[in-house]
Coordinates of C-alpha atoms in Angstrom, one line a residue:
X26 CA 0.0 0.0 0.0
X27 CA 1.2 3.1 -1.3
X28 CA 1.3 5.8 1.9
X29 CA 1.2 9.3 0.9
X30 CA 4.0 12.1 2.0
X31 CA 3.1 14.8 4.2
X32 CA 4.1 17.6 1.6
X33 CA 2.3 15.8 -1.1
X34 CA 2.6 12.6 -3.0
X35 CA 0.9 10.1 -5.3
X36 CA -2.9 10.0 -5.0
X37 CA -5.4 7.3 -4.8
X38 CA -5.7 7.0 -8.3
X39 CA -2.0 7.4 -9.6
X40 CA -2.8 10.9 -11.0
X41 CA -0.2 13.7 -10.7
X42 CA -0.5 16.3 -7.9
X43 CA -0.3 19.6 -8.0
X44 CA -0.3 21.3 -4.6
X45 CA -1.9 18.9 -3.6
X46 CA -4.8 18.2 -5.9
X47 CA -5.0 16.1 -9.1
X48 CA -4.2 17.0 -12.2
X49 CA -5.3 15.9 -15.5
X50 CA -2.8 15.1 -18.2
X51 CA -0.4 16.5 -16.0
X52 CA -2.0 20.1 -15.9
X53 CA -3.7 21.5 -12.6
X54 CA -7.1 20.5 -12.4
X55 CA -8.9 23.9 -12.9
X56 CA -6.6 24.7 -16.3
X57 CA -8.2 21.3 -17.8
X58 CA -11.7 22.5 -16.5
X59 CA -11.1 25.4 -18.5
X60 CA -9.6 23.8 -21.5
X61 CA -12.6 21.7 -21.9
X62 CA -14.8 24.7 -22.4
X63 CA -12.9 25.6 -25.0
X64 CA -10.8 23.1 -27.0
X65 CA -12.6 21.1 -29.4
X66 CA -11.9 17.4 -28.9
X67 CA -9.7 16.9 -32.2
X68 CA -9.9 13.2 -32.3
X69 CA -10.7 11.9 -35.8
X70 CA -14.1 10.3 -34.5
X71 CA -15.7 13.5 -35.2
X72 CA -15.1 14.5 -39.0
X73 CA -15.9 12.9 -42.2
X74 CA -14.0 12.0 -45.3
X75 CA -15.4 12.9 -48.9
X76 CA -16.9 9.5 -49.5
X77 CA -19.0 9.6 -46.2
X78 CA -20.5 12.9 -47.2
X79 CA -21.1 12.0 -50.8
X80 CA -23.5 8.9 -49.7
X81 CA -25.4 10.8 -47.2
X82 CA -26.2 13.1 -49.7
X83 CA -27.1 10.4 -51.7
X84 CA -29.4 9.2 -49.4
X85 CA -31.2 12.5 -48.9
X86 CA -31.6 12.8 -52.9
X87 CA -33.0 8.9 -53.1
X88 CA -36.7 9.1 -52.8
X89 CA -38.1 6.6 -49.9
X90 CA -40.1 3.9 -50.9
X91 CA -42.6 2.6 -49.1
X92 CA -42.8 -1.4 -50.1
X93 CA -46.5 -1.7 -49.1
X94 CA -47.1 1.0 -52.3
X95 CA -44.7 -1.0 -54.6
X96 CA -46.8 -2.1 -57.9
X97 CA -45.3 -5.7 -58.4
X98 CA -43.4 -5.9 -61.7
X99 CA -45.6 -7.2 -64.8
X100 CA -45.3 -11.2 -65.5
X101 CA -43.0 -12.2 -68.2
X102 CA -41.5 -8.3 -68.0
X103 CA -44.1 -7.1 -70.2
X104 CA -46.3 -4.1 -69.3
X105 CA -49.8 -4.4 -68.6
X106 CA -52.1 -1.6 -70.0
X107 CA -54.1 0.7 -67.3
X108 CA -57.6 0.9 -67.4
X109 CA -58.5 4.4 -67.0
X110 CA -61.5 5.9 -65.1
X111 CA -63.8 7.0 -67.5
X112 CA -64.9 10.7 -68.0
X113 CA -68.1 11.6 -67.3
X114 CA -70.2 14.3 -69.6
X115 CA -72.4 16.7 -68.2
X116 CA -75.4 14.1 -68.9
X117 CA -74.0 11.8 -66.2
X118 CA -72.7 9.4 -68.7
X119 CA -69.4 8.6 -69.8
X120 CA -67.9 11.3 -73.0
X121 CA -67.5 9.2 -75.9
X122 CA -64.8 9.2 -78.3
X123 CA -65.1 12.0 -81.3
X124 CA -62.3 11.3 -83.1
X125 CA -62.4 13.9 -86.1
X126 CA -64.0 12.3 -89.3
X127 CA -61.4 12.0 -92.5
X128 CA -61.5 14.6 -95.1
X129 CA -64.1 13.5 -98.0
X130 CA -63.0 12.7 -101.1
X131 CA -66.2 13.4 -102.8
X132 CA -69.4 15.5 -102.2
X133 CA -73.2 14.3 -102.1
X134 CA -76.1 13.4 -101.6
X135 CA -77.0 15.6 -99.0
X136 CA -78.4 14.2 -95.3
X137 CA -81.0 16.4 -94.5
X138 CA -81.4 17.5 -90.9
X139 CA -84.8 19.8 -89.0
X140 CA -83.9 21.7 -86.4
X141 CA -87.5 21.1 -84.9
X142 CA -89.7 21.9 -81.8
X143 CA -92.8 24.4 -81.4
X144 CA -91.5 26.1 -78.4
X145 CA -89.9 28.9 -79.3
X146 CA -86.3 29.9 -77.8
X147 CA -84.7 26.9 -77.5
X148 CA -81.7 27.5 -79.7
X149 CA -83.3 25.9 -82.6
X150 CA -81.6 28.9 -84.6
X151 CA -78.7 29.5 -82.7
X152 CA -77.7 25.6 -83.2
X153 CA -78.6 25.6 -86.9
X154 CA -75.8 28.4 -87.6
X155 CA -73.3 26.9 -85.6
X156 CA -73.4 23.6 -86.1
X157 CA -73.6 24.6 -89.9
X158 CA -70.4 26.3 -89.0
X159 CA -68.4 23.6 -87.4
X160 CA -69.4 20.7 -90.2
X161 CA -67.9 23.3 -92.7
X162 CA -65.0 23.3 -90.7
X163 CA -64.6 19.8 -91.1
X164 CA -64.8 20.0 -94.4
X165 CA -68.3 19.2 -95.2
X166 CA -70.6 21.2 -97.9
X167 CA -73.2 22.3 -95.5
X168 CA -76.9 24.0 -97.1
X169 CA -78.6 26.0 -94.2
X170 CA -82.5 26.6 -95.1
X171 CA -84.4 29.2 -93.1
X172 CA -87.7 27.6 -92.6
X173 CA -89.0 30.6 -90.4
X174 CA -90.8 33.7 -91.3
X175 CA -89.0 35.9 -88.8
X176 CA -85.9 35.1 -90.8
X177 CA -83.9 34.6 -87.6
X178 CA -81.4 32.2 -89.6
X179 CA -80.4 34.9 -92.0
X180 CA -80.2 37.9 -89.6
X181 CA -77.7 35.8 -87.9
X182 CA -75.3 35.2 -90.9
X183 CA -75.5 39.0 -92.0
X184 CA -78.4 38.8 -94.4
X185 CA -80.9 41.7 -94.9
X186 CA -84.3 40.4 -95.3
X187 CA -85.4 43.0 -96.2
X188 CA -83.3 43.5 -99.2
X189 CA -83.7 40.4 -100.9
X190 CA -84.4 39.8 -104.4
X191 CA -85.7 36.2 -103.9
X192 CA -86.1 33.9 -100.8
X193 CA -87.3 30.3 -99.8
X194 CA -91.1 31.4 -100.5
X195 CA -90.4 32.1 -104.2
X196 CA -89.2 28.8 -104.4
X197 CA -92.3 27.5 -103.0
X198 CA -94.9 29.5 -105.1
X199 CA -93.3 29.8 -108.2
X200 CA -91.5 27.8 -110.6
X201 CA -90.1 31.0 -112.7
X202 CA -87.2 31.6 -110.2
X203 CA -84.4 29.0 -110.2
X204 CA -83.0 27.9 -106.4
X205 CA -79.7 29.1 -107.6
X206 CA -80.6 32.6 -107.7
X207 CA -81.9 32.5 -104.1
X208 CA -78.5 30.3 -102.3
X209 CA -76.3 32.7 -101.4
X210 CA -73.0 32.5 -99.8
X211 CA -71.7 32.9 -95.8
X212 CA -68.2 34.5 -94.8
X213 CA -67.6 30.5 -93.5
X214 CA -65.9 28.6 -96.6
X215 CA -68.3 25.7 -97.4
X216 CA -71.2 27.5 -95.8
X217 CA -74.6 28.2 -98.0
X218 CA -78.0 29.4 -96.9
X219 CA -80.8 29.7 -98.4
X220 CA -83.0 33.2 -97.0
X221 CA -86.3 33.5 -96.0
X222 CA -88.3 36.7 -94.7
X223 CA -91.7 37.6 -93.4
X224 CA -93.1 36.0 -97.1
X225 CA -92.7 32.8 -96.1
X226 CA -95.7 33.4 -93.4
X227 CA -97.9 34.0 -96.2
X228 CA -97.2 30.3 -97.7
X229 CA -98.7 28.6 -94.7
X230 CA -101.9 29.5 -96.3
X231 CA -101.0 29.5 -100.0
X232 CA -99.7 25.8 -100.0
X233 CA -103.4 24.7 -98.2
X234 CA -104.7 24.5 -102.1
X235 CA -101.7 22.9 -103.4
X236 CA -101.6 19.4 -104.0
X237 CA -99.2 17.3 -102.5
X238 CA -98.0 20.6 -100.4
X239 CA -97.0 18.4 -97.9
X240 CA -93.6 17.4 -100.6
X241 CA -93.1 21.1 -101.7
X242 CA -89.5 22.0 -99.4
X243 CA -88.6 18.1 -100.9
X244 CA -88.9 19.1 -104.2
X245 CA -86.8 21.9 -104.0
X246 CA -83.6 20.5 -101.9
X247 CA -84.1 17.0 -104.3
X248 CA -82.6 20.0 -106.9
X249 CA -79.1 20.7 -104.9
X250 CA -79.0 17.6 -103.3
X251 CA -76.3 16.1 -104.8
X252 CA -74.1 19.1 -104.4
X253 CA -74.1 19.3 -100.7
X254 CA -73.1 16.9 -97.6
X255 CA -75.3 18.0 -94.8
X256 CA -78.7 20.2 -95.4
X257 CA -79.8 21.8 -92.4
X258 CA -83.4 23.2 -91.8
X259 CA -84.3 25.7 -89.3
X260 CA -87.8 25.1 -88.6
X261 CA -90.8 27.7 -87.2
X262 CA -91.4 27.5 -83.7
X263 CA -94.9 25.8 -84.5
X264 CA -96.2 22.2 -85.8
X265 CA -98.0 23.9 -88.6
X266 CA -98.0 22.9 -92.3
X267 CA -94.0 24.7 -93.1
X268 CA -92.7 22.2 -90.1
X269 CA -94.7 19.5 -91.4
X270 CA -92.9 20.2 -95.1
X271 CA -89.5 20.0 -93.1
X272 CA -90.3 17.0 -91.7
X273 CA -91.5 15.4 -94.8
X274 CA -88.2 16.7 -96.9
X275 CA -86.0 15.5 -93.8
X276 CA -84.3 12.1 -93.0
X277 CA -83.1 13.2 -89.4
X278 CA -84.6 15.7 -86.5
X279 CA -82.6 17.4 -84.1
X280 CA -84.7 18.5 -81.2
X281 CA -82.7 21.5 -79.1
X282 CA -84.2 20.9 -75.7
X283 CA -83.8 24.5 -73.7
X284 CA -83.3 22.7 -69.9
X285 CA -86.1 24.2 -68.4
X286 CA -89.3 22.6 -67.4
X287 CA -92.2 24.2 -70.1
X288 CA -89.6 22.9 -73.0
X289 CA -89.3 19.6 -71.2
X290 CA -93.0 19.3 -71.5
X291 CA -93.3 19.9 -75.2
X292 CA -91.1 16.7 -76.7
X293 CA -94.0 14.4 -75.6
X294 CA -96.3 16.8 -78.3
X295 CA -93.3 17.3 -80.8
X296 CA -92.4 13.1 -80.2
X297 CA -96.5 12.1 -81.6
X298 CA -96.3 15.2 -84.3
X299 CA -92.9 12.9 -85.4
X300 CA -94.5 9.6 -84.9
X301 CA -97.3 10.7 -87.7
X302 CA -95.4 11.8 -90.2
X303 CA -93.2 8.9 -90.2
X304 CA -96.1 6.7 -90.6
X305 CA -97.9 9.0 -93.1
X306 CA -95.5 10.9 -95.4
X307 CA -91.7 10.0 -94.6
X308 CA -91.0 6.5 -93.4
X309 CA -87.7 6.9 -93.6
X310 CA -87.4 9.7 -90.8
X311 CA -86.0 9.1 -88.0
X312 CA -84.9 11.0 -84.7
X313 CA -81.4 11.9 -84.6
X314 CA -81.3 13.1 -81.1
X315 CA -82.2 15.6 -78.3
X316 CA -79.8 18.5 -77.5
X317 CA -80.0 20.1 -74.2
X318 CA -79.0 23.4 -75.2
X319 CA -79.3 26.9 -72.6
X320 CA -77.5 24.2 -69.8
X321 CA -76.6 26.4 -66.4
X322 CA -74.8 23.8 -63.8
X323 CA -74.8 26.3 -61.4
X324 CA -78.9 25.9 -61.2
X325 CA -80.3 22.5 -59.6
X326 CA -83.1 23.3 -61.8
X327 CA -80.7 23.2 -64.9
X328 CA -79.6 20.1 -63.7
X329 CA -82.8 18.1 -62.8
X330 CA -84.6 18.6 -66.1
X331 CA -81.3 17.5 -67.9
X332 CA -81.1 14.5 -65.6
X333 CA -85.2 13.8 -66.1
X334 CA -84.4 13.8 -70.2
X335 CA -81.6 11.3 -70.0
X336 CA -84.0 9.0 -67.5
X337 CA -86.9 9.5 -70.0
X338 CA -84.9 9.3 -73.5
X339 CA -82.0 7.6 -72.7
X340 CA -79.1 7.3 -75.8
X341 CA -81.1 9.6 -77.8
X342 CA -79.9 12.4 -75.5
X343 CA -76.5 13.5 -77.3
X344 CA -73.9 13.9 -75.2
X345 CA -72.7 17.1 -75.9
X346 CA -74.4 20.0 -74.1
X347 CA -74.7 23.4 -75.3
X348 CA -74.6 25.6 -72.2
X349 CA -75.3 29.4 -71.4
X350 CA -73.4 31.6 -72.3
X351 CA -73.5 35.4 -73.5
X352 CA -71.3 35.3 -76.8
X353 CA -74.3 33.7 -78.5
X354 CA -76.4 37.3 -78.8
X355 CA -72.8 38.7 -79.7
X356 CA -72.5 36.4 -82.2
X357 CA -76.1 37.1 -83.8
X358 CA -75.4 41.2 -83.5
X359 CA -72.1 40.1 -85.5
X360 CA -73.7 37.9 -88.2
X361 CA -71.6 35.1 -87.8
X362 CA -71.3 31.9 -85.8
X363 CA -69.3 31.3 -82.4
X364 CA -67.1 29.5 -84.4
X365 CA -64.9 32.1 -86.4
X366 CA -66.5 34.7 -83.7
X367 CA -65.2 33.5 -81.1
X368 CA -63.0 30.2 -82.0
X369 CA -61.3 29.5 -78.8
X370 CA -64.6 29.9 -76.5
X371 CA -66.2 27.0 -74.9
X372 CA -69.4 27.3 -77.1
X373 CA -67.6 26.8 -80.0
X374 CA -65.9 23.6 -79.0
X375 CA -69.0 22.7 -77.7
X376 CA -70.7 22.6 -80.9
X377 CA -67.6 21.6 -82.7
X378 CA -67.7 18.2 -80.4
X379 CA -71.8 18.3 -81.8
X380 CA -71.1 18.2 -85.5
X381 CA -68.9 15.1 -84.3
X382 CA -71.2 13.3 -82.9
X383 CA -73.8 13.9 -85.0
X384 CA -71.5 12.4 -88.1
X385 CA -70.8 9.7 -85.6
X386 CA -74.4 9.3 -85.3
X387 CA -75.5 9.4 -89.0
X388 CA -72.5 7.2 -90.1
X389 CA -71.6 9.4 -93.0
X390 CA -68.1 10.7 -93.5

């Protein structure tokens, strides 16, 4: 046992003394205190070399994957193909696919389309000059007749009708003036119309003594047919004897649908008014579809009637819906349609993906 001196000596634990108290390392006990504080311990266990920095940044840029989200690799290495949710249309049904019809080759016969319903203000013209517009577009030869007396059609591609030399009801009472003289031509490339005016009112009475009046608009388009790929006919807000003629001359009906609830009502009335001419004078026409046109989605009465058509009529409803919007009274104070109007607005892809459809409809190119 190692005894201490009386002046000083070894301690307990072997360490150094330094009047009489430990030291460490050899220096007095309050210097190392003081040199803890403020000397960094140099040993190498604290600093990295370049190739441990370089993988933990590495590991911070690697994205952590979670293996309960992995998606097991295809069998055999070869991809599978995704099913994607499909999109749903404004009529709660999935949008089709419009792919845009093929350039024609060749021009003729005409199908010939009535815009058709006796309510009034359901975009029966508004659809008949745009829809006109965006066939042309495609590259079809598109005839526009206006069937109405208020001449609403031509006022809406620029025509006076006042000013004309010769309309639609000088076609129908008279054989002295040839339909060339009375087509005229639209600022759209492709687009023709044929004009009508307050005359044409007079020739729901004249043709009442005619016989077979029921064929008269026939006999007339039967003339041009052949030049033309689509003939549309915008028809009088009335089931009188001019509708009846554009429902005779016709092989399709378009039916714009405004989606309020006094519009809904009228199909069932337009629907028998169909029904009897197609067992009476035109067994060949059929219904192309109904258009929901005037469509506000921010109104739950908007939305119920359009839901209400598609429970009542089903695929017959197109899937394209025309909704509200105010560049369609711009357009008419312009005199011409949405489409070169206003090209890049949502009406005029809306009725752009309509003259799809209704080619895909009609199977014609």
């Amino acid at each position: 046992m190692q005894e201490l001196d009386e002046g000083g000596g070894a301690p307990p634990n072997g360490l150094p003394m330094s009047n009489g108290r430990p030291t460490n390392n050899g220096l007095p006990t309050s210097t190392a205190a003081s040199s803890q504080s403020v000397v960094a311990d140099l040993t190498n266990e604290h600093y990295l070399d370049a190739s441990d920095l370089e993988s933990l940044l590495r590991a911070d840029e690697e994205p952590t994957i979670d293996p309960d989200f992995v998606v097991p690799a295809a069998p055999n290495g070869v991809a599978q193909p995704v099913e994607r949710e499909p999109v749903i249309g404004p009529t709660g049904r999935p949008w089709p696919d419009l792919p845009t019809p093929p350039p024609l080759t060749e021009h003729g016969p005409a199908l010939i389309i009535a815009m058709c319903n006796q309510k009034g203000g359901v975009g029966k013209t508004t659809t008949t000059i745009n829809l006109g517009a965006a066939l042309a577009e495609l590259g079809r030869h598109v005839l526009l007749v206006d069937f109405d007396p208020q001449g609403s059609l031509s006022v809406g591609l620029g025509v006076n009708p006042h000013t004309l030399p010769a309309s639609i009801y000088n076609l129908l009472m008279g054989r002295d003036v040839s339909i060339d003289e009375v087509i005229a031509q639209t600022n759209v490339p492709g687009l023709h119309i044929l004009p009508s005016n307050i005359d044409l009112s007079a020739a729901e009475i004249q043709l009442v003594s005619e016989v077979a009046r029921e064929q008269t608009l026939l006999r007339i388009l039967e003339a041009v047919r052949s030049r033309y790929d689509v003939i549309l006919i915008d028809c009088a807000p009335s089931l009188g004897l001019l509708t009846i003629n554009a429902l005779t001359a016709a092989d399709q009906v378009l039916m714009p649908l405004e989606c309020e609830f006094f519009a809904l009502r009228g199909i069932a009335l337009l629907t028998d008014t169909i029904a009897k001419v197609q067992d009476r004078l035109n067994q060949r026409l059929e219904i192309l579809g109904i258009l929901g046109t005037m469509y506000d989605p921010r109104t739950l009465h908007s939305r119920e009637v359009l839901e209400r058509v598609v429970q009542a009529f089903g695929d017959q409803v197109f899937h394209t819906v025309i909704r509200r919007t105010v560049k369609f009274p711009e357009t008419t104070v312009a005199g011409e349609p949405i489409t070169t109007y206003a090209p890049t607005s949502p009406g005029a892809e809306a009725y752009r993906n309509l003259a799809r459809e209704v080619l895909a409809r009609c199977r014609v190119g």
